[in-house]
């Protein structure tokens, strides 16, 4: 889908449309006050204070109608430049605009405003010349949004929209948007009974339903096997730690705002862990190591808790309780390149198995000026960052660099993907760390018998099972490959009375797989349609013909063709498909 923000013309058009929205809202609700109305990837929005009024579905067409009316009126959009004093006077009754003016750069002595008819807004611009140009727009949705994104502040009304030059472009965009929304894992997750949420459990705390649990177990088995072959040792550790553990690691100083608050139990103070590294450091520290033992690869499917803003939590994609496919690799400095390379190769291997093609590698670096987030050791950072560049260049991997995206303990390689709805997210990650092993005073004995500090590579191939499942549901539109599908085979006897016994026999023969027998008293066509709606990979239709010839007739999801084979042939086909992951 087109990125409106990055297209110069569309950016300008959508920005102007945000003003048009504000003007229409002002006409309809004269007491409305306006915060900000930026252009975003999907179009624009405006955050509006409407007092106690909450926008409803009924308001949207009325606002759109008013927008059309103003646009037809065709007033010019005129830029004025005024001094800061004049701006303060002009907006003296508008606390939101005063806040914006007060936060402007000291050197910004000239402030620009844009006026269209009876409406003036503080704005840097640029804008289109006249509201007449705003012909093909649509208001898309609305929601509450805390002022400045802070839940302690007032809830404003956010209205989203999009604007194009041509009607065809708008229609095409709306169609794409509709398709993307149909792919949204929250929708699929609900339709296919994969997960649910409940306010009694809490925000960002999804409940995995039996179907979701099957997918998760399969993902666990899949990655566990890969990691076992690559020499990983899996462990189990508790999902809490004392605050002292996180003070030692540095999370307490650098990651506290992402953590749940601590709790006192007897004489100990605990936190729900946001990461598993400290536990794994202590597992390493449990034994004396020689250089000959390294690399040591400690893996865990580990539950973590993170404070994510309530407005940011999203289905399984951004949760507050998550399970990482985590591992920490303890290596000698000479082994960094090799181990890092193996992790990147594992990522590529897994993406190949899942058919994931659209992703970007991002080299996430520190922001040298942010001494609060990043520990202050330029030499260590430069060394780590250069090491990663070296490996990536050696692997011929295309990547882009992002300043300020590193973890507090080191630079990382992140894999970015685009979900159906919303901004890009990180799936896999591989991070280099010279800091934590020092803080935990880890060591190994080198060839000469001296103590050395190992380097740690943090890596998560799926990222979290939560986020990966969300992504895979969107990639496949819920039509999961046979090996992952919660129900793999659905058996439908054509006539329950006569064919059910045979259907039960066949079910018995397929007992190695996840099979359902639909013996409800419903019409064949209805049951077959439901099998498709539930995106079950294989549907068996067993009637008199199959009973007489001792065969099975099957339909693959997405195909209209019915094929008749023996049960043994079907089993062979199933096994092949599972083995090849297709
Ligand atoms: C890889 N200590 C490292 C670990 O060893 C770590 O925690 N890295 S992380 O912070 O980048 O998290 C790992 C992965 O978890 C991310 O790449 C991302 O895919 C996933 N993740 C992060 N936050 C969330 C969240 N709120 N919901 C779901 N998944 C998340
Ligand atoms: Zn880690």
Coordinates of C-alpha atoms and ligand atoms in Angstrom, one line a residue:
X1 CA 0.0 0.0 0.0
X2 CA 1.2 3.5 -0.8
X3 CA 2.8 5.4 2.0
X4 CA 1.0 8.8 2.0
X5 CA 3.5 10.4 4.3
X6 CA 6.4 9.7 1.9
X7 CA 4.6 11.0 -1.3
X8 CA 5.2 14.8 -1.6
X9 CA 1.9 15.6 -3.3
X10 CA -0.3 13.2 -1.1
X11 CA 1.4 14.5 2.0
X12 CA 0.4 18.1 1.2
X13 CA -3.1 17.0 0.2
X14 CA -3.7 15.0 3.3
X15 CA -2.3 17.7 5.5
X16 CA -4.7 20.2 4.0
X17 CA -7.5 17.7 4.4
X18 CA -6.7 17.5 8.1
X19 CA -7.4 21.3 8.3
X20 CA -10.6 20.8 6.3
X21 CA -11.7 18.2 8.9
X22 CA -10.9 20.6 11.7
X23 CA -12.8 23.4 10.1
X24 CA -15.8 21.2 9.6
X25 CA -15.7 20.0 13.2
X26 CA -15.5 23.6 14.3
X27 CA -18.6 24.5 12.3
X28 CA -20.5 21.6 13.8
X29 CA -19.1 21.9 17.4
X30 CA -18.1 25.5 17.9
X31 CA -16.4 24.7 21.3
X32 CA -14.0 22.2 19.7
X33 CA -10.3 22.8 20.4
X34 CA -7.6 21.3 18.3
X35 CA -4.3 19.6 19.3
X36 CA -2.3 18.2 16.4
X37 CA -3.3 16.9 12.9
X38 CA -0.4 15.1 11.3
X39 CA 0.0 13.2 8.1
X40 CA 0.7 9.5 8.7
X41 CA 1.5 6.5 6.5
X42 CA -2.2 5.8 6.0
X43 CA -3.5 9.4 5.6
X44 CA -4.0 11.9 8.3
X45 CA -5.7 12.3 11.7
X46 CA -6.6 15.2 14.0
X47 CA -6.8 15.1 17.8
X48 CA -9.7 17.1 18.9
X49 CA -11.0 18.2 22.3
X50 CA -14.8 18.1 22.1
X51 CA -15.4 18.6 25.8
X52 CA -17.6 15.7 27.0
X53 CA -18.7 14.8 23.5
X54 CA -17.6 11.4 22.2
X55 CA -17.6 10.9 18.4
X56 CA -19.9 8.2 17.2
X57 CA -20.6 6.4 13.9
X58 CA -23.5 8.9 13.3
X59 CA -21.2 11.9 13.5
X60 CA -18.8 10.8 10.7
X61 CA -21.2 11.3 7.7
X62 CA -22.2 14.7 9.1
X63 CA -18.6 15.8 9.4
X64 CA -17.9 14.5 5.9
X65 CA -20.9 16.4 4.5
X66 CA -19.7 19.6 6.1
X67 CA -16.2 19.0 4.7
X68 CA -17.6 18.6 1.2
X69 CA -19.6 21.8 1.6
X70 CA -16.5 23.8 2.6
X71 CA -14.5 22.2 -0.2
X72 CA -17.1 23.1 -2.8
X73 CA -17.1 26.7 -1.5
X74 CA -13.6 26.8 -2.7
X75 CA -11.8 29.2 -0.4
X76 CA -8.1 29.8 -0.9
X77 CA -5.7 28.6 1.7
X78 CA -3.5 31.5 2.7
X79 CA -0.3 31.5 4.6
X80 CA 0.6 34.3 7.1
X81 CA 3.7 34.7 9.0
X82 CA 3.4 36.3 12.5
X83 CA 5.7 36.9 15.4
X84 CA 5.6 34.6 18.5
X85 CA 4.0 37.5 20.4
X86 CA 1.3 37.8 17.8
X87 CA 0.7 34.1 17.8
X88 CA 0.4 34.1 21.6
X89 CA -2.2 36.8 21.4
X90 CA -4.1 35.2 18.5
X91 CA -4.4 31.8 20.3
X92 CA -4.7 33.2 23.8
X93 CA -7.9 31.3 24.5
X94 CA -6.6 28.0 23.1
X95 CA -4.5 26.2 25.7
X96 CA -3.5 23.5 23.1
X97 CA -2.1 25.9 20.6
X98 CA -0.4 27.9 23.4
X99 CA 1.3 24.7 24.5
X100 CA 2.5 24.1 20.9
X101 CA 3.8 27.7 20.6
X102 CA 5.6 27.6 23.9
X103 CA 7.4 24.5 22.8
X104 CA 8.7 26.0 19.6
X105 CA 12.3 26.5 19.1
X106 CA 13.8 29.6 20.6
X107 CA 15.1 30.6 17.2
X108 CA 11.6 30.3 15.6
X109 CA 10.8 34.0 15.8
X110 CA 8.4 33.7 12.8
X111 CA 5.4 31.5 13.2
X112 CA 3.2 30.5 10.3
X113 CA -0.5 30.1 10.2
X114 CA -2.9 29.0 7.4
X115 CA -6.3 30.4 6.9
X116 CA -9.1 29.1 4.8
X117 CA -12.4 31.0 5.0
X118 CA -13.4 31.3 8.7
X119 CA -10.7 28.9 10.0
X120 CA -7.1 29.6 10.9
X121 CA -4.7 27.0 12.2
X122 CA -1.2 27.2 13.4
X123 CA 0.9 25.2 11.0
X124 CA 4.3 24.9 9.3
X125 CA 2.6 23.8 6.0
X126 CA 2.9 23.4 3.1
X127 CA -0.7 23.2 1.9
X128 CA -2.5 23.1 -1.4
X129 CA -3.7 26.4 -2.8
X130 CA -7.4 26.1 -2.3
X131 CA -9.8 23.7 -0.5
X132 CA -11.3 23.1 -3.9
X133 CA -8.5 20.6 -4.5
X134 CA -9.8 18.4 -1.6
X135 CA -12.4 16.5 -3.5
X136 CA -11.7 12.8 -3.0
X137 CA -11.4 12.1 0.7
X138 CA -12.9 9.7 3.2
X139 CA -13.0 9.7 7.0
X140 CA -11.8 6.2 7.9
X141 CA -12.2 5.7 11.7
X142 CA -12.1 7.4 15.1
X143 CA -10.9 6.6 18.5
X144 CA -10.0 8.1 21.9
X145 CA -6.4 9.3 22.2
X146 CA -4.9 10.7 25.3
X147 CA -3.4 14.2 25.0
X148 CA 0.3 13.7 24.3
X149 CA -0.2 9.9 24.5
X150 CA -0.2 10.0 28.3
X151 CA -3.0 8.2 30.1
X152 CA -2.9 10.7 32.9
X153 CA -4.0 13.4 30.5
X154 CA -7.4 14.1 29.0
X155 CA -8.8 11.8 26.4
X156 CA -9.2 13.6 23.1
X157 CA -11.2 12.4 20.0
X158 CA -9.0 11.3 17.1
X159 CA -10.5 11.2 13.7
X160 CA -8.6 9.5 10.8
X161 CA -9.0 10.2 7.1
X162 CA -7.4 10.0 3.8
X163 CA -7.4 12.2 0.7
X164 CA -6.4 11.6 -3.0
X165 CA -6.4 13.7 -6.2
X166 CA -8.4 11.2 -8.1
X167 CA -11.5 9.2 -7.2
X168 CA -10.0 6.0 -8.7
X169 CA -7.0 6.3 -6.4
X170 CA -9.2 6.8 -3.4
X171 CA -11.4 3.8 -4.3
X172 CA -8.4 1.6 -5.0
X173 CA -6.9 2.6 -1.7
X174 CA -10.1 1.9 0.2
X175 CA -10.3 -1.5 -1.4
X176 CA -6.7 -2.3 -0.3
X177 CA -7.5 -1.0 3.1
X178 CA -10.5 -3.3 3.3
X179 CA -8.3 -6.3 2.2
X180 CA -5.7 -5.4 4.8
X181 CA -8.3 -5.2 7.5
X182 CA -9.6 -8.6 6.5
X183 CA -6.1 -9.9 7.0
X184 CA -5.7 -8.3 10.4
X185 CA -4.7 -11.1 12.8
X186 CA -7.2 -9.8 15.4
X187 CA -10.0 -10.5 13.1
X188 CA -8.6 -13.9 11.9
X189 CA -7.7 -14.8 15.5
X190 CA -11.3 -14.3 16.6
X191 CA -12.9 -16.0 13.5
X192 CA -10.7 -19.1 13.9
X193 CA -10.8 -19.3 17.7
X194 CA -7.1 -18.7 18.1
X195 CA -7.0 -16.3 21.0
X196 CA -9.2 -14.0 23.0
X197 CA -8.8 -11.3 25.6
X198 CA -10.7 -10.5 28.8
X199 CA -10.7 -7.3 30.8
X200 CA -10.6 -9.4 34.0
X201 CA -7.3 -10.8 32.9
X202 CA -6.0 -7.4 31.7
X203 CA -4.9 -5.4 28.7
X204 CA -2.3 -6.9 26.5
X205 CA -2.7 -10.3 28.2
X206 CA -4.2 -12.6 25.5
X207 CA -5.6 -16.0 26.3
X208 CA -4.5 -18.6 23.8
X209 CA -7.4 -20.9 23.0
X210 CA -7.0 -24.6 22.1
X211 CA -6.5 -23.8 18.4
X212 CA -3.9 -21.2 19.2
X213 CA -2.2 -23.5 21.6
X214 CA -1.7 -26.1 18.9
X215 CA -0.1 -23.5 16.6
X216 CA 2.2 -22.4 19.4
X217 CA 3.2 -26.0 20.3
X218 CA 4.0 -26.7 16.7
X219 CA 6.1 -23.6 16.5
X220 CA 7.9 -24.6 19.7
X221 CA 8.6 -28.1 18.4
X222 CA 9.8 -26.7 15.1
X223 CA 12.3 -24.2 16.4
X224 CA 13.4 -26.5 19.3
X225 CA 14.4 -29.1 16.7
X226 CA 16.4 -26.6 14.7
X227 CA 18.1 -25.2 17.8
X228 CA 18.9 -28.7 19.1
X229 CA 20.7 -29.5 15.9
X230 CA 22.6 -26.3 16.1
X231 CA 23.9 -27.1 19.6
X232 CA 21.6 -25.1 21.8
X233 CA 20.9 -26.2 25.4
X234 CA 17.4 -25.4 26.5
X235 CA 16.6 -24.4 30.1
X236 CA 13.6 -23.4 32.3
X237 CA 13.9 -20.3 34.6
X238 CA 11.3 -18.4 36.6
X239 CA 9.5 -15.4 35.1
X240 CA 10.4 -13.2 38.1
X241 CA 13.7 -12.0 39.5
X242 CA 14.7 -9.8 42.4
X243 CA 15.2 -6.1 41.7
X244 CA 18.8 -6.7 42.6
X245 CA 19.1 -9.0 39.6
X246 CA 17.9 -6.3 37.3
X247 CA 20.1 -3.7 39.1
X248 CA 23.1 -5.9 38.4
X249 CA 22.1 -6.3 34.8
X250 CA 21.5 -2.6 34.3
X251 CA 17.8 -3.1 33.3
X252 CA 16.8 -1.2 36.4
X253 CA 18.6 1.9 35.3
X254 CA 18.1 1.7 31.5
X255 CA 14.8 -0.3 31.0
X256 CA 12.7 0.5 34.0
X257 CA 10.0 2.4 32.2
X258 CA 9.3 -0.8 30.2
X259 CA 8.9 -2.9 33.3
X260 CA 6.0 -3.7 35.7
X261 CA 6.4 -2.2 39.1
X262 CA 8.1 -4.3 41.8
X263 CA 6.4 -6.3 44.5
X264 CA 7.6 -7.2 48.0
X265 CA 7.4 -10.8 49.2
X266 CA 8.8 -11.4 52.7
X267 CA 12.2 -9.8 52.7
X268 CA 12.6 -10.0 48.9
X269 CA 11.6 -7.4 46.3
X270 CA 10.6 -9.0 42.9
X271 CA 9.9 -7.8 39.4
X272 CA 8.1 -9.6 36.6
X273 CA 11.0 -10.0 34.2
X274 CA 11.1 -8.0 31.0
X275 CA 14.0 -10.1 29.6
X276 CA 15.7 -13.4 30.3
X277 CA 19.3 -12.4 29.9
X278 CA 20.1 -12.0 33.6
X279 CA 18.8 -15.5 34.4
X280 CA 20.8 -17.0 31.6
X281 CA 24.0 -15.1 32.7
X282 CA 23.6 -16.8 36.1
X283 CA 23.2 -20.2 34.4
X284 CA 26.5 -19.6 32.7
X285 CA 28.0 -18.4 36.0
X286 CA 26.9 -21.7 37.6
X287 CA 29.9 -23.6 36.1
X288 CA 33.5 -22.9 35.4
X289 CA 34.2 -22.7 31.7
X290 CA 37.2 -23.3 29.5
X291 CA 37.6 -21.7 26.1
X292 CA 37.1 -25.2 24.7
X293 CA 33.4 -25.2 26.0
X294 CA 32.5 -22.1 24.0
X295 CA 30.3 -21.2 22.3
X296 CA 27.7 -22.1 24.9
X297 CA 24.1 -21.5 23.6
X298 CA 21.4 -21.3 26.3
X299 CA 17.9 -21.3 24.9
X300 CA 14.5 -20.9 26.5
X301 CA 10.9 -20.4 25.6
X302 CA 10.6 -17.7 28.2
X303 CA 7.7 -15.6 29.5
X304 CA 8.3 -11.9 29.9
X305 CA 6.3 -9.0 31.0
X306 CA 6.6 -5.5 29.6
X307 CA 4.8 -2.3 30.2
X308 CA 3.5 -1.3 26.8
X309 CA 1.2 1.8 26.6
X310 CA -2.4 0.7 26.7
X311 CA -3.0 2.4 23.3
X312 CA -0.1 0.4 21.8
X313 CA -1.1 -3.1 22.7
X314 CA -2.5 -4.9 19.7
X315 CA -3.8 -8.5 19.6
X316 CA -0.9 -10.9 19.8
X317 CA 1.4 -8.5 18.0
X318 CA 2.2 -6.2 20.9
X319 CA 1.3 -7.7 24.3
X320 CA 2.3 -7.1 27.9
X321 CA 2.8 -10.8 28.6
X322 CA 4.9 -12.5 25.9
X323 CA 6.9 -15.7 25.3
X324 CA 10.3 -15.2 23.6
X325 CA 12.0 -17.8 21.5
X326 CA 15.1 -16.6 23.3
X327 CA 18.7 -17.7 23.5
X328 CA 22.0 -16.2 24.7
X329 CA 25.2 -17.4 23.1
X330 CA 28.4 -17.1 25.1
X331 CA 31.3 -16.8 22.8
X332 CA 35.0 -15.8 22.7
X333 CA 35.7 -12.5 20.8
X334 CA 37.1 -14.6 17.9
X335 CA 33.8 -16.5 17.6
X336 CA 31.5 -13.5 17.3
X337 CA 31.6 -13.4 13.5
X338 CA 30.9 -17.1 13.1
X339 CA 28.1 -17.3 15.6
X340 CA 26.5 -14.1 14.4
X341 CA 26.6 -15.5 10.9
X342 CA 24.9 -18.7 12.0
X343 CA 22.1 -16.8 13.6
X344 CA 21.5 -14.8 10.5
X345 CA 21.5 -18.1 8.5
X346 CA 19.0 -19.6 10.9
X347 CA 16.7 -16.6 10.4
X348 CA 17.0 -17.0 6.6
X349 CA 16.3 -20.7 6.9
X350 CA 13.2 -20.2 9.1
X351 CA 11.9 -17.4 6.8
X352 CA 12.3 -19.7 3.9
X353 CA 10.3 -22.5 5.6
X354 CA 7.5 -20.0 6.3
X355 CA 7.7 -18.4 2.8
X356 CA 8.4 -15.0 4.4
X357 CA 9.7 -12.8 1.6
X358 CA 9.0 -9.2 2.5
X359 CA 11.3 -8.1 5.3
X360 CA 14.1 -5.7 5.9
X361 CA 17.3 -6.0 7.9
X362 CA 17.9 -3.0 10.2
X363 CA 21.2 -2.5 11.9
X364 CA 20.1 -0.7 15.1
X365 CA 22.8 1.5 16.5
X366 CA 23.1 3.7 19.6
X367 CA 22.4 7.4 19.7
X368 CA 25.8 8.8 20.8
X369 CA 24.0 11.8 22.5
X370 CA 21.6 9.7 24.6
X371 CA 23.8 9.0 27.6
X372 CA 20.8 8.0 29.7
X373 CA 19.7 5.0 27.6
X374 CA 23.1 3.8 26.5
X375 CA 26.0 3.0 28.7
X376 CA 28.9 5.4 28.2
X377 CA 31.7 3.5 26.6
X378 CA 32.4 4.7 23.1
X379 CA 35.2 2.3 22.4
X380 CA 33.0 -0.7 23.3
X381 CA 30.1 0.6 21.2
X382 CA 32.3 1.4 18.2
X383 CA 33.9 -2.0 18.4
X384 CA 30.5 -3.8 18.6
X385 CA 28.9 -1.8 15.8
X386 CA 31.8 -2.3 13.5
X387 CA 31.8 -6.0 14.2
X388 CA 28.2 -6.3 13.1
X389 CA 28.8 -4.2 9.9
X390 CA 31.7 -6.4 9.1
X391 CA 29.7 -9.6 9.4
X392 CA 26.7 -8.3 7.4
X393 CA 29.0 -7.0 4.6
X394 CA 30.7 -10.4 4.6
X395 CA 27.3 -12.1 4.2
X396 CA 26.3 -9.7 1.5
X397 CA 23.2 -8.8 3.3
X398 CA 21.3 -5.6 2.4
X399 CA 20.5 -3.6 5.5
X400 CA 19.9 0.0 6.6
X401 CA 21.2 1.7 9.7
X402 CA 18.9 3.2 12.4
X403 CA 20.4 5.5 15.0
X404 CA 19.0 5.2 18.5
X405 CA 17.3 1.8 18.0
X406 CA 20.0 -0.3 19.8
X407 CA 19.4 -2.1 23.0
X408 CA 20.9 -0.4 26.1
X409 CA 23.6 -3.1 26.2
X410 CA 24.6 -3.2 22.5
X411 CA 23.8 -2.8 18.8
X412 CA 21.6 -5.3 17.1
X413 CA 20.3 -6.6 13.8
X414 CA 16.6 -6.5 13.6
X415 CA 14.3 -7.9 11.0
X416 CA 11.5 -5.6 10.2
X417 CA 8.1 -6.7 8.7
X418 CA 4.9 -4.9 7.8
X419 CA 1.8 -6.1 9.5
X420 CA -1.6 -5.9 7.8
X421 CA -2.5 -2.8 9.8
X422 CA -0.2 -0.3 11.4
X423 CA 3.5 0.5 11.3
X424 CA 6.4 -1.9 10.8
X425 CA 7.4 -4.2 13.6
X426 CA 10.5 -6.2 14.6
X427 CA 10.2 -9.9 14.3
X428 CA 13.7 -11.5 14.7
X429 CA 16.5 -9.9 16.5
X430 CA 20.2 -10.7 17.0
X431 CA 22.1 -8.5 19.5
X432 CA 25.7 -8.1 20.4
X433 CA 26.6 -7.4 24.1
X434 CA 29.9 -6.7 25.7
X435 CA 28.3 -5.2 28.8
X436 CA 26.1 -7.8 30.7
X437 CA 28.9 -10.4 30.9
X438 CA 31.1 -7.8 32.6
X439 CA 28.3 -6.7 35.0
X440 CA 27.8 -10.3 36.0
X441 CA 31.6 -10.9 36.1
X442 CA 31.4 -13.9 33.8
X443 CA 34.6 -15.5 32.6
X444 CA 36.2 -18.5 30.9
X445 CA 39.8 -19.8 31.1
X446 CA 41.7 -19.1 27.9
X447 CA 44.4 -21.2 26.3
X448 CA 47.0 -19.6 28.5
X449 CA 45.1 -20.3 31.6
X450 CA 44.0 -16.7 32.1
X451 CA 40.5 -15.5 32.9
X452 CA 38.7 -13.8 30.0
X453 CA 35.2 -12.2 29.7
X454 CA 33.0 -13.8 27.1
X455 CA 30.9 -11.8 24.7
X456 CA 27.1 -12.5 24.6
X457 CA 24.8 -12.7 21.6
X458 CA 21.1 -12.3 22.4
X459 CA 18.9 -13.6 19.8
X460 CA 15.2 -14.4 19.2
X461 CA 14.4 -16.0 15.8
X462 CA 10.6 -15.8 16.1
X463 CA 10.9 -12.8 18.3
X464 CA 8.1 -13.9 20.5
X465 CA 5.6 -16.7 19.8
X466 CA 2.9 -14.1 20.2
X467 CA 4.2 -11.7 17.5
X468 CA 5.2 -14.4 15.1
X469 CA 1.8 -16.1 15.3
X470 CA 0.2 -12.7 14.6
X471 CA 2.4 -12.2 11.6
X472 CA 1.9 -15.7 10.2
X473 CA -1.9 -15.5 10.5
X474 CA -1.7 -12.3 8.5
X475 CA 0.7 -13.7 5.9
X476 CA -1.5 -16.8 5.3
X477 CA -4.8 -14.9 5.9
X478 CA -5.5 -17.7 8.4
X479 CA -5.0 -20.5 5.8
X480 CA -2.1 -22.1 7.7
X481 CA 0.0 -24.8 6.1
X482 CA -1.0 -28.4 6.9
X483 CA 1.7 -28.8 9.6
X484 CA 0.6 -25.8 11.5
X485 CA -3.2 -25.9 11.1
X486 CA -5.1 -26.6 14.3
X487 CA -7.5 -28.9 12.5
X488 CA -5.6 -30.6 9.6
X489 CA -8.4 -32.8 8.2
X490 CA -12.2 -32.5 8.4
X491 CA -14.2 -35.6 7.6
X492 CA -17.7 -35.1 6.3
X493 CA -19.9 -38.3 5.9
X494 CA -22.3 -37.6 3.0
X495 CA -25.1 -39.2 4.9
X496 CA -24.7 -39.7 8.6
X497 CA -26.9 -42.8 8.9
X498 CA -25.1 -44.9 6.2
X499 CA -21.6 -43.4 6.0
X500 CA -20.7 -42.6 9.5
X501 CA -19.2 -45.9 10.4
X502 CA -16.9 -45.7 7.4
X503 CA -16.0 -42.1 8.4
X504 CA -15.1 -43.3 11.9
X505 CA -12.9 -46.0 10.4
X506 CA -11.0 -43.5 8.3
X507 CA -10.7 -41.2 11.3
X508 CA -9.1 -44.0 13.2
X509 CA -6.6 -44.6 10.3
X510 CA -5.7 -40.9 10.4
X511 CA -5.2 -40.8 14.2
X512 CA -1.7 -39.5 13.8
X513 CA -3.1 -36.2 12.6
X514 CA -5.5 -33.6 14.0
X515 CA -8.8 -34.8 12.5
X516 CA -12.4 -33.7 13.1
X517 CA -15.4 -35.7 12.1
X518 CA -18.4 -33.5 11.3
X519 CA -21.3 -35.7 12.2
X520 CA -23.8 -32.9 12.7
X521 CA -27.2 -33.3 11.1
X522 CA -26.6 -30.6 8.5
X523 CA -26.6 -30.5 4.7
X524 CA -23.4 -31.6 2.9
X525 CA -23.0 -28.2 1.1
X526 CA -23.3 -26.4 4.4
X527 CA -20.7 -28.5 6.1
X528 CA -18.3 -28.1 3.1
X529 CA -18.7 -24.4 3.2
X530 CA -18.0 -24.3 6.9
X531 CA -14.8 -26.4 6.3
X532 CA -13.7 -23.7 3.9
X533 CA -14.6 -20.8 6.3
X534 CA -12.6 -22.5 9.0
X535 CA -9.7 -22.8 6.5
X536 CA -9.1 -26.5 7.1
X537 CA -6.4 -27.7 4.8
X538 CA -8.0 -31.0 3.8
X539 CA -11.7 -31.9 3.7
X540 CA -12.7 -35.5 3.2
X541 CA -16.1 -36.3 1.7
X542 CA -17.1 -39.9 2.3
X543 CA -20.3 -41.3 0.6
X544 CA -21.5 -44.5 -0.9
X545 CA -18.9 -44.4 -3.7
X546 CA -16.1 -44.2 -1.2
X547 CA -17.6 -47.0 1.0
X548 CA -18.0 -49.3 -2.0
X549 CA -14.5 -48.7 -3.4
X550 CA -12.9 -48.4 0.0
X551 CA -11.4 -45.0 -1.0
X552 CA -11.5 -41.4 0.2
X553 CA -12.3 -38.3 -1.7
X554 CA -10.6 -35.1 -0.6
X555 CA -10.5 -31.4 -1.4
X556 CA -7.6 -29.2 -0.5
X557 CA -8.3 -25.7 0.8
X558 CA -8.5 -23.2 -2.1
X559 CA -9.2 -25.9 -4.7
X560 CA -12.5 -26.9 -6.2
X561 CA -11.2 -30.2 -7.4
X562 CA -12.2 -33.4 -5.6
X563 CA -9.7 -36.2 -5.8
X564 CA -10.3 -39.9 -4.9
X565 CA -7.5 -42.0 -3.6
X566 CA -6.9 -44.9 -1.1
X567 CA -6.4 -44.0 2.5
X568 CA -2.8 -45.1 2.3
X569 CA -2.2 -42.7 -0.6
X570 CA -3.8 -39.9 1.3
X571 CA -1.5 -40.6 4.3
X572 CA 1.5 -40.5 2.0
X573 CA 0.3 -37.1 0.6
X574 CA -0.2 -35.7 4.1
X575 CA 3.2 -36.9 5.2
X576 CA 4.9 -35.3 2.2
X577 CA 3.1 -32.0 2.8
X578 CA 4.0 -31.9 6.5
X579 CA 7.6 -32.8 5.8
X580 CA 8.0 -30.2 3.1
X581 CA 6.1 -27.6 5.2
X582 CA 3.9 -26.6 2.3
Ligands
LIG1 C1 16.6 -11.5 22.3 N1 17.2 -9.8 25.5 C2 16.8 -9.9 24.2 C3 16.7 -11.3 23.8 O1 17.8 -12.1 24.3 C4 15.5 -9.1 24.0 O2 14.7 -9.2 24.9 N2 15.3 -8.5 22.9 S1 14.0 -7.6 22.5 O3 13.7 -6.7 23.5 O4 14.3 -7.1 21.2 O5 12.8 -8.6 22.4 C5 12.9 -9.7 21.5 C6 11.8 -9.8 20.6 O6 10.5 -9.8 21.3 C7 11.6 -8.6 19.6 O7 12.5 -8.7 18.5 C8 10.2 -8.6 19.2 O8 10.0 -9.5 18.1 C9 9.5 -9.3 20.4 N3 8.7 -8.3 21.2 C10 9.2 -7.2 21.8 N4 8.2 -6.6 22.5 C11 7.1 -7.3 22.3 C12 5.7 -7.1 22.6 N5 5.3 -6.1 23.4 N6 4.8 -8.0 22.2 C13 5.2 -9.1 21.4 N7 6.4 -9.3 21.0 C14 7.4 -8.4 21.4
LIG2 ZN1 18.7 -11.2 26.1

